[in-house]
Structure formats: structure tokens, C-alpha cells
Coordinates of C-alpha atoms in Angstrom, one line a residue:
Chain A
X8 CA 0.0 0.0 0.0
X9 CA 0.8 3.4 -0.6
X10 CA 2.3 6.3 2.6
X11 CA 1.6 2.6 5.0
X12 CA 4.1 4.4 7.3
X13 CA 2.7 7.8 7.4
X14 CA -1.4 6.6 6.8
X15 CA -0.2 4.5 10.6
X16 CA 0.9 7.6 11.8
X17 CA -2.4 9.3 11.0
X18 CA -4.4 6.6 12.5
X19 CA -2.8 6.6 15.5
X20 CA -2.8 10.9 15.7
X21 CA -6.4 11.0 14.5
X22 CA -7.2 8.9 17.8
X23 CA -6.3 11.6 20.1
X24 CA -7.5 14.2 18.1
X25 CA -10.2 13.6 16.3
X26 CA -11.0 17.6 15.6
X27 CA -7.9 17.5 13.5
X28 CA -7.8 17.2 9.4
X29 CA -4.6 15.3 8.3
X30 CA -3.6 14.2 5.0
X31 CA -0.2 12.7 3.8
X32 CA 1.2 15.0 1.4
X33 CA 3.7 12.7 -0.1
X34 CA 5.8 10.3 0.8
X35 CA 7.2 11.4 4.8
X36 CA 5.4 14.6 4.9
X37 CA 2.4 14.6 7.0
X38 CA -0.2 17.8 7.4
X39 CA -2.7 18.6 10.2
X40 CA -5.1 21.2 10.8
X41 CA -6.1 22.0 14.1
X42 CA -8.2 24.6 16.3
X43 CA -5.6 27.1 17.8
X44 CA -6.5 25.8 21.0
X45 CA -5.3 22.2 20.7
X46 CA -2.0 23.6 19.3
X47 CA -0.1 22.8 22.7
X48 CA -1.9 19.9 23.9
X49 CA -0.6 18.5 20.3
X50 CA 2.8 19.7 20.5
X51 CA 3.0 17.9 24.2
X52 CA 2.1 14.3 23.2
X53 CA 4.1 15.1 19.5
X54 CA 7.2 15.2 22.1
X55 CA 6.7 13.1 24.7
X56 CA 4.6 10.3 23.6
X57 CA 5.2 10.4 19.5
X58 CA 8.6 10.8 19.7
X59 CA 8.7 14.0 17.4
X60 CA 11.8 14.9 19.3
X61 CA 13.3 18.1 16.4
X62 CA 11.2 21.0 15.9
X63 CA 12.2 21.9 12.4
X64 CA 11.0 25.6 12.4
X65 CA 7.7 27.5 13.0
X66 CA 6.3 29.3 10.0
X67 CA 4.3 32.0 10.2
X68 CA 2.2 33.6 7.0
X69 CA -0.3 36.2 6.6
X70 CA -3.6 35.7 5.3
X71 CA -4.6 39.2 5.1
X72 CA -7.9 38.6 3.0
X73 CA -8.8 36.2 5.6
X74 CA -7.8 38.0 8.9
X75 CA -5.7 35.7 10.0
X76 CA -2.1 34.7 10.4
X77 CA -1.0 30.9 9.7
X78 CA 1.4 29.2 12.6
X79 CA 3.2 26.5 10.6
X80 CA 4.5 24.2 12.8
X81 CA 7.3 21.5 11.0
X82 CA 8.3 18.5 13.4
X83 CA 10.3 15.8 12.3
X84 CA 10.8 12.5 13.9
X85 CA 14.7 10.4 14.2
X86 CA 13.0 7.2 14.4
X87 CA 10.4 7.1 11.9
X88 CA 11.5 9.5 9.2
X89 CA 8.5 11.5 8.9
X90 CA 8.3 15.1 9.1
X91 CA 4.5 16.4 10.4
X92 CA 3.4 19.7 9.4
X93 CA 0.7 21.3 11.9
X94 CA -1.1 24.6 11.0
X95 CA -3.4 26.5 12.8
X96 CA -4.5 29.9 12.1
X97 CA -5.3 32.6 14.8
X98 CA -6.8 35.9 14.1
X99 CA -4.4 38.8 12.9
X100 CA -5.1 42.1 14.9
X101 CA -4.8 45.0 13.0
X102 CA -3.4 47.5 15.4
X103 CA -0.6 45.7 17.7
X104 CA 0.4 42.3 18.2
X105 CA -1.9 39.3 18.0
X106 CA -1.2 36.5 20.8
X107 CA -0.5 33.3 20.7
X108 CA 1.0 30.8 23.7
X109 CA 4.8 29.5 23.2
X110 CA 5.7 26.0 23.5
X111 CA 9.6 27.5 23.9
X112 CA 9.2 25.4 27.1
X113 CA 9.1 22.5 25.5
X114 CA 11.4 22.8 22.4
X115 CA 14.4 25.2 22.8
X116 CA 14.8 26.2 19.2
X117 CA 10.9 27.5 19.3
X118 CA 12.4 30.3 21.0
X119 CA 14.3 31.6 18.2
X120 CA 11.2 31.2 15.6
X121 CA 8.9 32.6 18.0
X122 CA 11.2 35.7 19.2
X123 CA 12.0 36.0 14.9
X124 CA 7.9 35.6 14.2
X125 CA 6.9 38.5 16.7
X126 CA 9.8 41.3 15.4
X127 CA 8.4 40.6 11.4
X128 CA 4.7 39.5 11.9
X129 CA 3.8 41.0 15.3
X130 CA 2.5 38.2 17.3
X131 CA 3.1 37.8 20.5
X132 CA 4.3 34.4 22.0
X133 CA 2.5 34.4 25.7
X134 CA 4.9 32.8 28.4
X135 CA 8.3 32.5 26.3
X136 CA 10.9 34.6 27.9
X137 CA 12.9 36.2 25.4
X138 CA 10.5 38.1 22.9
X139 CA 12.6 41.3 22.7
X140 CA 14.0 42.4 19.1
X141 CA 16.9 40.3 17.3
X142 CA 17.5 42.2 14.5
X143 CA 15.6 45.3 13.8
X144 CA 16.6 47.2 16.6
X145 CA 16.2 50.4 15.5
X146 CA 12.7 49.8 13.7
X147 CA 10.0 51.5 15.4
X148 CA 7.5 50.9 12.2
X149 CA 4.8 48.0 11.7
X150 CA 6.2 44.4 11.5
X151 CA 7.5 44.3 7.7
X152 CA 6.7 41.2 7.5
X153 CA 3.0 41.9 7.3
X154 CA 1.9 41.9 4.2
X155 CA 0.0 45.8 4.8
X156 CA 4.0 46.8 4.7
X157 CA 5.0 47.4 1.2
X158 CA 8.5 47.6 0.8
X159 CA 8.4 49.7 -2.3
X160 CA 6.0 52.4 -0.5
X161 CA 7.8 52.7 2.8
X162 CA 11.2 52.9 0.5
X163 CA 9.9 55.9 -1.8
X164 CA 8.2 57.6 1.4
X165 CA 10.8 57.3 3.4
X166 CA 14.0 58.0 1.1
X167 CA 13.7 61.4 -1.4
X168 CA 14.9 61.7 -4.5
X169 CA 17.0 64.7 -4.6
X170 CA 16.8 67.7 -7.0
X171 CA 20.8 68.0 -7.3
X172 CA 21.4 71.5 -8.0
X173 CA 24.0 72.9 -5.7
X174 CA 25.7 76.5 -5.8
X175 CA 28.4 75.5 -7.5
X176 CA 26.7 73.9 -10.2
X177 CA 24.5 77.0 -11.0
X178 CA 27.2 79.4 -10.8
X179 CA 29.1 77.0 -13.2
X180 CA 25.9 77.4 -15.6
X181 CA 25.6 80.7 -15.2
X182 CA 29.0 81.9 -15.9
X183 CA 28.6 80.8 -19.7
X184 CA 32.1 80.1 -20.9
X185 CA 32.5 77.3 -23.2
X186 CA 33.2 76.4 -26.9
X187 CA 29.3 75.0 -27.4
Chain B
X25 CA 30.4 45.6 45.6
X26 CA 34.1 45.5 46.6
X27 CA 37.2 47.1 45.1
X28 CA 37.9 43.6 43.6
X29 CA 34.6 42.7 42.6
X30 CA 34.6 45.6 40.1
X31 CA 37.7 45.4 38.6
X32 CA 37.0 41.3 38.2
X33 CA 33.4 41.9 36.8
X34 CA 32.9 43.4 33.2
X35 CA 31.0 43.6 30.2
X36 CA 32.5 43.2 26.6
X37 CA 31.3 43.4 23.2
X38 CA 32.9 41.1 20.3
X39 CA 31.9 41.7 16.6
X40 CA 31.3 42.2 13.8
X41 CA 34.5 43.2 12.8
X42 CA 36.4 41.0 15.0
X43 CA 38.4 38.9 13.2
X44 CA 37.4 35.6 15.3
X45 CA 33.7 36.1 14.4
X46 CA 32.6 34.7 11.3
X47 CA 31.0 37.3 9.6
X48 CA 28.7 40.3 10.7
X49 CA 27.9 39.2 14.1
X50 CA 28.8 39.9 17.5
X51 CA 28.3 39.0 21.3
X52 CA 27.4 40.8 24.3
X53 CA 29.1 39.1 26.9
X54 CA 29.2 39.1 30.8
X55 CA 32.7 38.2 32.1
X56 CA 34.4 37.5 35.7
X57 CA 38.3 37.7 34.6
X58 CA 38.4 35.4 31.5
X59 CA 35.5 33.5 32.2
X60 CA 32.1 34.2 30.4
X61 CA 29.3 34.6 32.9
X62 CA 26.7 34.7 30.2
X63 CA 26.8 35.6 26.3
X64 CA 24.0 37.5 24.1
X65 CA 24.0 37.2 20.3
X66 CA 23.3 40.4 18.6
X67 CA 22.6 39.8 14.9
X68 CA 21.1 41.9 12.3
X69 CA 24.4 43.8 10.7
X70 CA 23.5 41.6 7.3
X71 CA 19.9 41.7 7.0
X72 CA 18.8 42.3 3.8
X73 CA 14.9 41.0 4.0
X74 CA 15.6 38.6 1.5
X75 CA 12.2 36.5 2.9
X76 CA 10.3 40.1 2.3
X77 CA 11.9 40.9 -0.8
X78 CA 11.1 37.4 -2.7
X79 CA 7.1 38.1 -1.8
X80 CA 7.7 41.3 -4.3
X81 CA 9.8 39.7 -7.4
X82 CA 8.9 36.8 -9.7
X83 CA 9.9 33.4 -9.0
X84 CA 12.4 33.4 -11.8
X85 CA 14.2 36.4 -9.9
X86 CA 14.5 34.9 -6.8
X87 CA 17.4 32.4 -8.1
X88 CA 19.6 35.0 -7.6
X89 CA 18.7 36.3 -3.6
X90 CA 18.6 33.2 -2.4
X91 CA 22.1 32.0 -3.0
X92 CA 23.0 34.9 -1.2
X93 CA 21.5 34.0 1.9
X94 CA 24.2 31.6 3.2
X95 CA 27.8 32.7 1.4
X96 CA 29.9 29.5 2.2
X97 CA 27.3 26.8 1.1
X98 CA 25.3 29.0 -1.4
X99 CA 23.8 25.6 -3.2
X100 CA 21.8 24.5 -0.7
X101 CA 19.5 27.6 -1.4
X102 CA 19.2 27.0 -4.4
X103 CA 18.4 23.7 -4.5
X104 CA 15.8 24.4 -1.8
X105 CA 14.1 27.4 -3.4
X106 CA 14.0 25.1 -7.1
X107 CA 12.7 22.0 -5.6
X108 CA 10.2 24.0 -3.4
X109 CA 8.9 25.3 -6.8
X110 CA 8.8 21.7 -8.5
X111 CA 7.0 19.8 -5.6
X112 CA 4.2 23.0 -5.7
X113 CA 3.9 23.1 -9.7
X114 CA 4.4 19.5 -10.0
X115 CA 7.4 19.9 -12.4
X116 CA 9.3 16.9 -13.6
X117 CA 13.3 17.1 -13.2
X118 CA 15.4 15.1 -15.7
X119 CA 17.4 12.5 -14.5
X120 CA 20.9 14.1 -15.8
X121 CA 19.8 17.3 -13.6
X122 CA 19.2 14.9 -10.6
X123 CA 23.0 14.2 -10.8
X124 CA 24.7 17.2 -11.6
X125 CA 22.5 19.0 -8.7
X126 CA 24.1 16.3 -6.9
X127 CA 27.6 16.8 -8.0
X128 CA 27.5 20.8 -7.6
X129 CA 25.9 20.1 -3.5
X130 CA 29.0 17.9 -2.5
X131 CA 31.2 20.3 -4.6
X132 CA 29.6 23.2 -2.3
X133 CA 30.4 21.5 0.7
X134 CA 33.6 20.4 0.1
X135 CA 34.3 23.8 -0.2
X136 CA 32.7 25.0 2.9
X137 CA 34.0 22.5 4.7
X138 CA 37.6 23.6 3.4
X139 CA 36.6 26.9 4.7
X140 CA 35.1 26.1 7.6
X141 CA 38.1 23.7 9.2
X142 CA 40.8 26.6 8.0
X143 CA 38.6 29.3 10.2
X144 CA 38.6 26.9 12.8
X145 CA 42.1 25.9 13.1
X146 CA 43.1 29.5 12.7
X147 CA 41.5 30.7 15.8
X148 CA 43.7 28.6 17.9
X149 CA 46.9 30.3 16.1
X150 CA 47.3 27.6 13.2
X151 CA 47.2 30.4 10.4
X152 CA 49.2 28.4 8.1
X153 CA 46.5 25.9 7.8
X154 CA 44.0 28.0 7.0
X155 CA 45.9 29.7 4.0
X156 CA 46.5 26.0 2.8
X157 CA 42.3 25.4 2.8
X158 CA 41.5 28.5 0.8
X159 CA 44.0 28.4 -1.3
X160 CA 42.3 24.1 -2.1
X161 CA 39.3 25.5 -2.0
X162 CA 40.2 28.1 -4.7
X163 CA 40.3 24.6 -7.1
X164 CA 36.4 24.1 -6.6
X165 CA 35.8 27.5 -7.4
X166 CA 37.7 27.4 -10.2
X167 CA 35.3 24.5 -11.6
X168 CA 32.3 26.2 -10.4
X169 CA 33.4 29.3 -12.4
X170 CA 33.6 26.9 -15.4
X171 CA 30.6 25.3 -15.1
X172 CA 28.3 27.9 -13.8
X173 CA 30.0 31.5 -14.6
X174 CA 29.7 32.2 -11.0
X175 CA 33.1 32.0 -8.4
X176 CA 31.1 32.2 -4.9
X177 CA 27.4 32.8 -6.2
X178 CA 26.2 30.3 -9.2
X179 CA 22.5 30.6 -9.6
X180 CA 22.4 27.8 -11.7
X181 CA 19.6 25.7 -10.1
X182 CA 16.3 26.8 -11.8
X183 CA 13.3 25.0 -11.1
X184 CA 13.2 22.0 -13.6
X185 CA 16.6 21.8 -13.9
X186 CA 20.0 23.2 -14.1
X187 CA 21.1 26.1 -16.5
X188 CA 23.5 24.3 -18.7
X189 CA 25.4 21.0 -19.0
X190 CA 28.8 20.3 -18.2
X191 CA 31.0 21.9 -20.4
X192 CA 33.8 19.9 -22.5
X193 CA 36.1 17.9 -20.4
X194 CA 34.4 19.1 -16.9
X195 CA 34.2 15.7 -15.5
X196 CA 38.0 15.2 -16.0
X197 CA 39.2 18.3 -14.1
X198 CA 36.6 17.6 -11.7
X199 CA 38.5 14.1 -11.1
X200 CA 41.6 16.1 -10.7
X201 CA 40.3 18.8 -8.3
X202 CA 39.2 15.5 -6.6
X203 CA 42.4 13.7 -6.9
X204 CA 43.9 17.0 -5.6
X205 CA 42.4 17.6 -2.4
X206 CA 42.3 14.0 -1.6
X207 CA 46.4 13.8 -1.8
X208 CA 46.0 17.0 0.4
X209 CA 44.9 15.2 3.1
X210 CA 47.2 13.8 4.8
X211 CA 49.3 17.3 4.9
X212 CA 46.0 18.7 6.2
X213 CA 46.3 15.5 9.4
X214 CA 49.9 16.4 10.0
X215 CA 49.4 20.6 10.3
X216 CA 46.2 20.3 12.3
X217 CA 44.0 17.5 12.6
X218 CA 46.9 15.2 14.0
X219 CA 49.0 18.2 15.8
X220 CA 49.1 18.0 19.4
X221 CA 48.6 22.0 20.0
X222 CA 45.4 22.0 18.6
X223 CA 44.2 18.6 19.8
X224 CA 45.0 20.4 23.2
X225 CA 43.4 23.7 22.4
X226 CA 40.1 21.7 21.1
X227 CA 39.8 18.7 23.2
X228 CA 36.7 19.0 25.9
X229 CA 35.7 22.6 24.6
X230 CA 32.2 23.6 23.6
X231 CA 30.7 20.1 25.0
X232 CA 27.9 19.3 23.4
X233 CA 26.0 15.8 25.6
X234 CA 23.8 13.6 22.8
X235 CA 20.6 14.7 25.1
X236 CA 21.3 18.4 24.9
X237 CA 21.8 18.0 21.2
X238 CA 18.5 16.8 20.4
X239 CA 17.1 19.1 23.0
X240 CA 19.1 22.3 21.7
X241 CA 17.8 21.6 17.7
X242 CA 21.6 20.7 16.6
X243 CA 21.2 19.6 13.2
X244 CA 24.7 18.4 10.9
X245 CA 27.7 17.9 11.4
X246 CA 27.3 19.0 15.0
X247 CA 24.9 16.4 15.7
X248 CA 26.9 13.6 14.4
X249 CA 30.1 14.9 17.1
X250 CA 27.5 14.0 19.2
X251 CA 27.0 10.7 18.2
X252 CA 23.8 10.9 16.3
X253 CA 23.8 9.3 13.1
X254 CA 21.2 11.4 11.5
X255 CA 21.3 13.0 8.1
X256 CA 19.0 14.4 5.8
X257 CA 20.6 12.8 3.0
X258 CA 19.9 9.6 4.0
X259 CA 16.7 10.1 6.2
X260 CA 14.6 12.5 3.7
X261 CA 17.0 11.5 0.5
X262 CA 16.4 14.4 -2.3
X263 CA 18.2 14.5 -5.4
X264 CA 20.0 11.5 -5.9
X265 CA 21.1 10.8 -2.5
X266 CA 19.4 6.9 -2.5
X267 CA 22.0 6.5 -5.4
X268 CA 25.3 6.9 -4.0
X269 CA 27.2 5.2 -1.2
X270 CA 28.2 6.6 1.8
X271 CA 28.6 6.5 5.5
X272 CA 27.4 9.2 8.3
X273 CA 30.8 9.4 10.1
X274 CA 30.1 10.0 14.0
X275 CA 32.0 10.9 17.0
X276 CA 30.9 10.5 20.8
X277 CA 32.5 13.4 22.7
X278 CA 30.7 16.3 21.5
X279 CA 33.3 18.8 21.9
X280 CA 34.9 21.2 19.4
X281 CA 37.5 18.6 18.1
X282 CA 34.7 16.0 17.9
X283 CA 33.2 18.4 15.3
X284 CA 36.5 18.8 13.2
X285 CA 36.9 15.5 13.1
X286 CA 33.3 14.8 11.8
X287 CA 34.2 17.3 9.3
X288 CA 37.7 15.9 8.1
X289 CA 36.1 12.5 7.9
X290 CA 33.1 13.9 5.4
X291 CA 35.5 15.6 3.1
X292 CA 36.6 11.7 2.1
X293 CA 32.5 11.1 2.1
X294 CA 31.9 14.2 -0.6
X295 CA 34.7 12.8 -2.7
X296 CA 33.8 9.4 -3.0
X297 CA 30.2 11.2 -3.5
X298 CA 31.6 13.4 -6.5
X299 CA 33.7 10.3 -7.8
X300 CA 30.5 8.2 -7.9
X301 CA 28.4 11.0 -9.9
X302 CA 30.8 11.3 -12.8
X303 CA 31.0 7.3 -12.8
X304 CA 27.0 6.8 -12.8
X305 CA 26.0 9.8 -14.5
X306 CA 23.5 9.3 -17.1
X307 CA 22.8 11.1 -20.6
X308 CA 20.0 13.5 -21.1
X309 CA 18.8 16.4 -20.9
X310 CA 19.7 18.6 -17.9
X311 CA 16.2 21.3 -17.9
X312 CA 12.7 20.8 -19.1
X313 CA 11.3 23.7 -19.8
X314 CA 8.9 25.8 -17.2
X315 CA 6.5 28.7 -18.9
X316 CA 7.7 31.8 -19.4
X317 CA 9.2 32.8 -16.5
X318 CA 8.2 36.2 -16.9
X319 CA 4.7 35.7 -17.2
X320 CA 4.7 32.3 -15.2
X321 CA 2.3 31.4 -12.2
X322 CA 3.0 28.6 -10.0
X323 CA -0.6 26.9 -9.2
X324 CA -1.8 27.6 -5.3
X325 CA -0.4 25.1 -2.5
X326 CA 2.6 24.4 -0.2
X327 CA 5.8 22.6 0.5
X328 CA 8.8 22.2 2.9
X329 CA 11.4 20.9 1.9
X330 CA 15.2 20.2 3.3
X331 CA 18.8 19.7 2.3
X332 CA 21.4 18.7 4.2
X333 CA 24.1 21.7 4.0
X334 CA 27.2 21.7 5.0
X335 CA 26.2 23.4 8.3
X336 CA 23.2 21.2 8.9
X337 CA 19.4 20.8 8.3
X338 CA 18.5 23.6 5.4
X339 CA 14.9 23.8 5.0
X340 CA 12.6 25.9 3.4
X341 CA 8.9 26.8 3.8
X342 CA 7.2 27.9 0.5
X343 CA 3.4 28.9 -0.5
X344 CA 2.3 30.0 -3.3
X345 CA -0.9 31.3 -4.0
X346 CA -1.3 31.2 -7.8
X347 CA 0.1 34.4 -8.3
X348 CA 3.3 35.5 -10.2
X349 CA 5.1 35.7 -7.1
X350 CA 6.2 33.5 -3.9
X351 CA 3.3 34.6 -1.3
X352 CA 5.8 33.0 1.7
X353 CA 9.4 32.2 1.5
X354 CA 10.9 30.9 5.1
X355 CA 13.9 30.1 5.0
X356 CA 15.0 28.0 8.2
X357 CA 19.3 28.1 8.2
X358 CA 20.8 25.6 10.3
X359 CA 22.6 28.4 12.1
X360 CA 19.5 29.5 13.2
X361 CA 20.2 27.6 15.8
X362 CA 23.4 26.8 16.0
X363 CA 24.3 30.6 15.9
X364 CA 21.8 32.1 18.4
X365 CA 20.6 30.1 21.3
X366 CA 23.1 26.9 21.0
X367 CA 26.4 29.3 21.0
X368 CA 25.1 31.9 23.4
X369 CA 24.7 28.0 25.8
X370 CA 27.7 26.7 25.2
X371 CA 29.8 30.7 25.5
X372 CA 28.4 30.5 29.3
X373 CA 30.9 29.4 31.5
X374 CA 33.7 28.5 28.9
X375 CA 36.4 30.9 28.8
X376 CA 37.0 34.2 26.6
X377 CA 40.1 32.9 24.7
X378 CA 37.9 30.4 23.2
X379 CA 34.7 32.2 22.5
X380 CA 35.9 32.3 18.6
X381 CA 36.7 28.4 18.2
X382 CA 33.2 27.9 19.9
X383 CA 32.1 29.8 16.9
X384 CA 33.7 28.3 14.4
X385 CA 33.5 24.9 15.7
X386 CA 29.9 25.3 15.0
X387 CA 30.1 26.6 12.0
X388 CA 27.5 28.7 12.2
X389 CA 26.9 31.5 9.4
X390 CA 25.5 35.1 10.5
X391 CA 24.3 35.6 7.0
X392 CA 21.8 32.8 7.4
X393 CA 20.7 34.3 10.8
X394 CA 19.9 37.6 9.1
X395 CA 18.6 36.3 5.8

């Protein structure tokens, strides 16, 4: 049969949680939906009873037309070869940061993805520790990330394009010497 | 807080134009006398937004940001971002393109591996060594050059295929590079690998234990110092990684020479790799042809995919969402990792005098950090 290893994996996921939609992409990659709030209780029994024991990377997008961002959440198991991907979306705020909780207590690289996710999306990992800015330190605009931030907008507002005519160079002009 | 205290206790910032950090990084560090009380990184000297910018351009234009992202190992990127594109659209890759993807991965990480053993040698004093790496490495850049136009960057991955085919007589100078750096070896054992100054200076530095490893996220290299035998190559096999043979070399001790060793011992791996590739490497054509990529959309959907890089696990997160452009591109570097919350662990409580080799050991790359 076709995905045997990753359809057993399923099974044995879609016991605990029934709410969730998975599907086997392709051969070791596995996808699940779930409700936001199942997020942790997933990521718990992914570690401790599934063996899931490398968080890949958290992904976040924004679906703007929707109102909502998209956690990505990309664990891959030693044993088995398989490499889950679990999404849930939660709403996107408009003005400040949306909020979701960390599991940076559980997997110590999910602090670096989350603390990198709140400086470019703005949302806000309750309970991790370190959520202060990594790279844009001097960046007091919206998270750029967003897709509301167009580079290309901020770029032209913010930078001028310079009429160049210094004193010099009208002087120059003006005095009117030359062979033309 | 006494006279003593004062003068004992002190703050000190490293980077980014230290010449023991790799790249545009730095470190705020906490330090009692020459021991490192606790370490901060502070990135962000190379961002460019590369993730930001590739939502605005088409996918064709995005070949040549993404290469950019990590500078050592720029292939990796590329391979990601083109088979991120393929698994999405469904594009079919020809078989020759399989290999010579293949061939130009292990050429990349021969080189970085080149690069990264000379920085780490040369932060315990061994400068000599390092000018002897560069200077081999120079040899794979020479080939890239021929068969890509491109030194450092190559942007010769596209999705479907590669740009061109090898060019008259490649495979032969390829065998010599090969031949080259494999008769370089044991010169590279006597100056460092075997020499008892740095065996001393590396020995029992930057321990990593096989729990904290896994717990940490080490991927690579690092991992296998550890004693994990893991591998993307082997575990999630891309390309044509089911088609070659070879072995995961592994150490046990964890610690900065572990890692050098691990390193050392896959530089034989990539050249029995590259040796097998021009052996087995089939006729064909090397690209089938995508739309015009100027007025090319990729269908709606999603995919993650991963290399193995020469630093570790490389993955990237793509979506598209019909459009002419990438709607999401995360790109997840190894040093991610390794070079934020796994250095800033193992700089607490080592010494200041080794802070650099911790760096290098690990191999970690600001530019992928900053993206």
C-alpha cells in the first residue's frame, strides 16, 4: 500500500485528536489542521509520547484577506522518518500584536522562531521569555513582514529623490564660458 | 560591591569586525576575569529581508537572492528554493539534472568544509592551515566558475533543472580537483588535525551531551560529534542521495574537536560522493522547460522541503498562491540555531580565549541568521 508508514501515523494521531484534518502529502510529509486551541496539547504528546523529538521551524504567514495569520509548525521525527506539518491559524489584529502561547518550554529552538515571528509578523508568544527584538533594533514601524508593509512604498516615502542643484553647479551654468 | 569585585566583573562586546567572528555578528558578553558569565547574540548587521523581498519579485528572480542567503554553502538555497517550486507546480526534473544538482551540492560542501576547518584551526593560532584550505578551495571554485560562470554565487539551479550541461572535459578536471584535495589530506592531518597543539586547544571545549543536542535543535555535522547518526541525506533522500554510497561518520565526545573531526572524515565522504556522480552519471537532458518565466504562475499550495548543508538541516517553507510571485518564502538556516541560542549556551561558562573556536566549531553563518 501506498504512505503505509505515514497513513499508521495518521491513524494513530487521529485517535487523540479527532478535531484535526490530516492528510499525507507525499511520501514522509504529513499535514494537520487543528483549532488554535489544541495547538499545545498536540505539541506535548508530538514530544513526549510520538517521539517528534526536532522542531524543524515554526512558519508563520499572513492571510490578510482572511484576517488571520497561519502558525506553521514543521516536526520531524529520528525514528520514523517522517516530518509532520501542523497549521493553525489565529486571528491577525490589526493594530498591535496578535497573541499566541509559546511552546519554547518544550522545544528550545521555538524560541528563536517565535522571538524572529513576533519582530516581522507581530505576534506575541505568551509565556516565552525572550521576545525582545533580534535584528531590527532600530525599527520602530509596523512588523514588515506583514503583508500591509510594502516595501516599495515605505522605501519611496521614506528615502527622497533629490533635485541636485547645488551652488556651485548654477554658478558654473551661469557663468557661460565654453566652446558649445 | 568591593574594590575587587569591580575590577574582576565586566561587560565586553565582540563583533562584527572581529576577526574571530565569522561574519557580521557579535556578542554581548558578561565576564568575571576570562571567564564568560553569560553571552547574548546580537545579529542583524546583514539583513537584507531577502524573505520580504522574494514576496515582491517573480519566482524566476529569486534564483539570484537566495544563493545569497548563506555565502559558504550558497547551493543548498538554491536547490531548496527550485525544488520548493517543482514539488508546488508538479514539475518533472530530468534525471541528468538529478546528478549534476548532486555533484555541484558535494562540490559546495567540500568547499565550505575547506573553509570552515581553515577558520577553525586558525582561531587557535594555526594560520598556516588556513591559507592551505583556501587556497584548495580556490580549485572548486575554479570548476564552479567553469561550469556555472559564477566564483562564490552560481544561480544555476532553476526549477526543472540546471542552467546548462557540463562543459567539454568538466568531469575530467573535476576528477583532478578531486584527486587533488584527496592527496592533500594527509598534509591537512599532519598541520592540524593530528597536531598535538590544537588537539589540546580543542579537546573538551564547547561540549555538546547527545541529550542536549536533540534538546538544543543541533542539526549536521554537529549532531553527528554527538553521536547521532542522523542525516537528511539519508533520512529524507532528495536528489539522488538513494544512489550513491556513503557512511554518516560520527563521534561520541561532543566537543569542538569531535566536530572537526566529523568534518575531516566527510570531506573523504563528498569525494567518494563526487567520484560516484561522474562514474553513474546518465545522458540526457539537464532542464525541461517551465512557462515563461516572466509571465509564469505557480498553481496555489505548499511545501517544505530540506537539504542537508554543509552546516546542517536547510529547509525551506514555501506557499504560493497562484500568483506571479512567492506569497511566503521561510527560510530556516541551520545556524538558526546553531548561531543564536546553542552558541550563546555553550559561550556561558567556557572561557573568553575560546569564545571564537566555539564559533567556528559550530560553524555557524550570520548571514543565514539575518537572511
Amino acid at each position: 500500500m501506498e504512505y503505509e508508514k505515514e497513513n499508521s501515523i495518521v491513524e494513530m494521531m487521529q485517535m487523540q485528536f479527532p478535531e484535526a484534518a490530516f492528510k499525507v502529502k507525499k511520501e514522509r510529509r504529513i499535514e494537520v489542521r487543528l483549532p488554535s486551541a489544541r495547538l499545545y496539547d498536540f505539541a506535548v504528546r508530538m514530544q513526549k509520547k510520538w517521539n517528534f523529538l526536532h522542531l524543524s521551524a515554526i512558519s508563520c504567514v499572513d492571510w490578510i484577506d482572511d484576517g488571520e495569520f497561519e502558525l506553521v509548525y514543521h516536526f520531524w521525527n529520528y525514528d520514523e522518518k517522517v516530518l509532520v506539518m501542523a497549521k493553525i491559524r489565529i486571528p491577525r489584529e490589526e493594530e498591535g500584536d496578535s497573541h499566541f502561547e509559546t511552546i519554547s518550554n518544550l522545544w528550545q529552538p521555538a524560541k528563536f522562531f517565535e522571538r524572529d515571528i513576533h519582530e516581522m509578523f507581530g505576534v506575541y508568544f505568551d509565556g516565552s521569555e525572550d521576545m525582545e527584538r533580534f535584528i531590527l533594533t532600530d525599527w520602530n514601524g509596523p512588523p514588515p513582514m506583514r503583508k500591509d508593509f510594502i516595501t516599495r512604498e515605505f522605501a519611496l516615502n521614506f528615502y527622497h529623490y533629490r533635485d541636485y542643484e547645488p551652488q556651485w553647479l548654477k554658478d558654473m551654468m551661469a557663468a557661460g564660458e565654453g566652446n558649445e | 560591591m568591593s574594590k575587587i569585585d569591580e575590577v574582576r566583573d565586566y561587560e565586553l562586546f565582540i563583533g562584527p569586525n572581529h576577526p574571530g567572528i565569522s561574519g557580521n555578528f557579535s556578542f554581548k558578553m558578561k565576564l568575571q576575569g576570562d571567564k564568560i558569565l553569560s553571552a547574548k547574540t546580537d545579529a542583524g548587521y546583514l539583513h537584507r529581508g531577502f524573505e520580504k523581498l522574494m514576496e515582491e519579485r517573480l519566482f524566476i528572480q529569486n534564483i539570484a537572492i537566495v544563493c545569497r542567503i548563506c555565502v559558504p554553502d550558497p547551493d543548498p538555497n538554491e536547490n531548496n528554493y527550485a525544488r520548493a517550486i517543482e514539488e508546488i507546480a508538479g514539475i518533472e526534473v530530468p534525471e541528468r539534472a538529478k546528478w549534476i544538482r548532486t555533484l555541484v551540492l558535494e562540490l559546495s560542501r567540500l568547499a565550505s568544509y575547506l573553509f570552515g576547518i581553515g577558520g577553525h584551526v586558525a582561531t587557535t593560532g594555526l594560520y598556516a592551515f588556513s591559507n592551505w584550505t583556501i587556497a584548495d578551495r580556490d580549485r572548486i571554485m575554479e570548476l564552479f566558475e567553469e561550469l556555472t560562470g559564477g566564483r562564490v554565487y552560481h544561480i544555476y539551479q532553476l526549477p526543472g533543472g540546471v542552467r546548462r550541461d557540463f562543459p567539454d572535459g568538466f568531469e575530467r578536471r573535476v576528477l583532478e580537483v578531486m584527486d587533488y584535495i584527496e592527496s592533500r589530506l594527509g598534509d591537512y592531518d599532519d598541520l592540524a588535525i593530528n597536531n598535538a597543539l590544537f588537539i589540546k586547544r580543542a579537546t573538551g571545549i564547547g561540549v555538546i551531551t547527545k541529550e542536549q543536542a536533540i534538546k538544543w535543535g543541533v542539526t549536521g555535522p554537529n549532531l553527528r560529534a554527538c553521536g547521532v547518526a542522523a542525516d537528511v541525506r539519508k533520512d529524507d533522500p532528495y536528489e539522488v542521495y538513494d544512489k550513491v554510497d556513503f557512511e554518516i561518520p560520527t563521534r561520541t565526545e561532543g566537543d569542538a574537536y569531535a566536530r572537526t573531526i566529523v568534518r575531516r572524515k566527510e570531506i573523504e565522504q563528498s569525494i567518494s560522493i563526487v567520484r560516484q556522480i561522474i562514474d553513474k552519471i546518465p545522458a540526457g537532458p539537464v532542464w525541461n522547460k517551465i512557462p515563461n518565466p516572466l509571465k509564469w504562475k505557480v498553481p496555489a499550495g505548499d511545501a517544505y522541503v530540506r537539504t542537508e548543508s554543509s552546516k546542517g538541516e536547510y529547509a525551506y517553507y514555501m506557499v504560493s498562491d497562484g500568483g506571479r510571485n512567492p506569497y511566503r518564502v521561510h527560510v530556516r538556516g541551520a545556524s538558526t540555531t546553531h548561531g543564536v541560542h546553542v552558541l550563546e549556551n555553550l559561550l556561558a561558562g567556557s572561557r573568553i580565549e575560546d569564545a571564537s573556536q566555539i564559533m567556528f566549531s559550530l560553524d555557524a553563518c550570520p548571514p543565514e541568521v539575518d537572511r
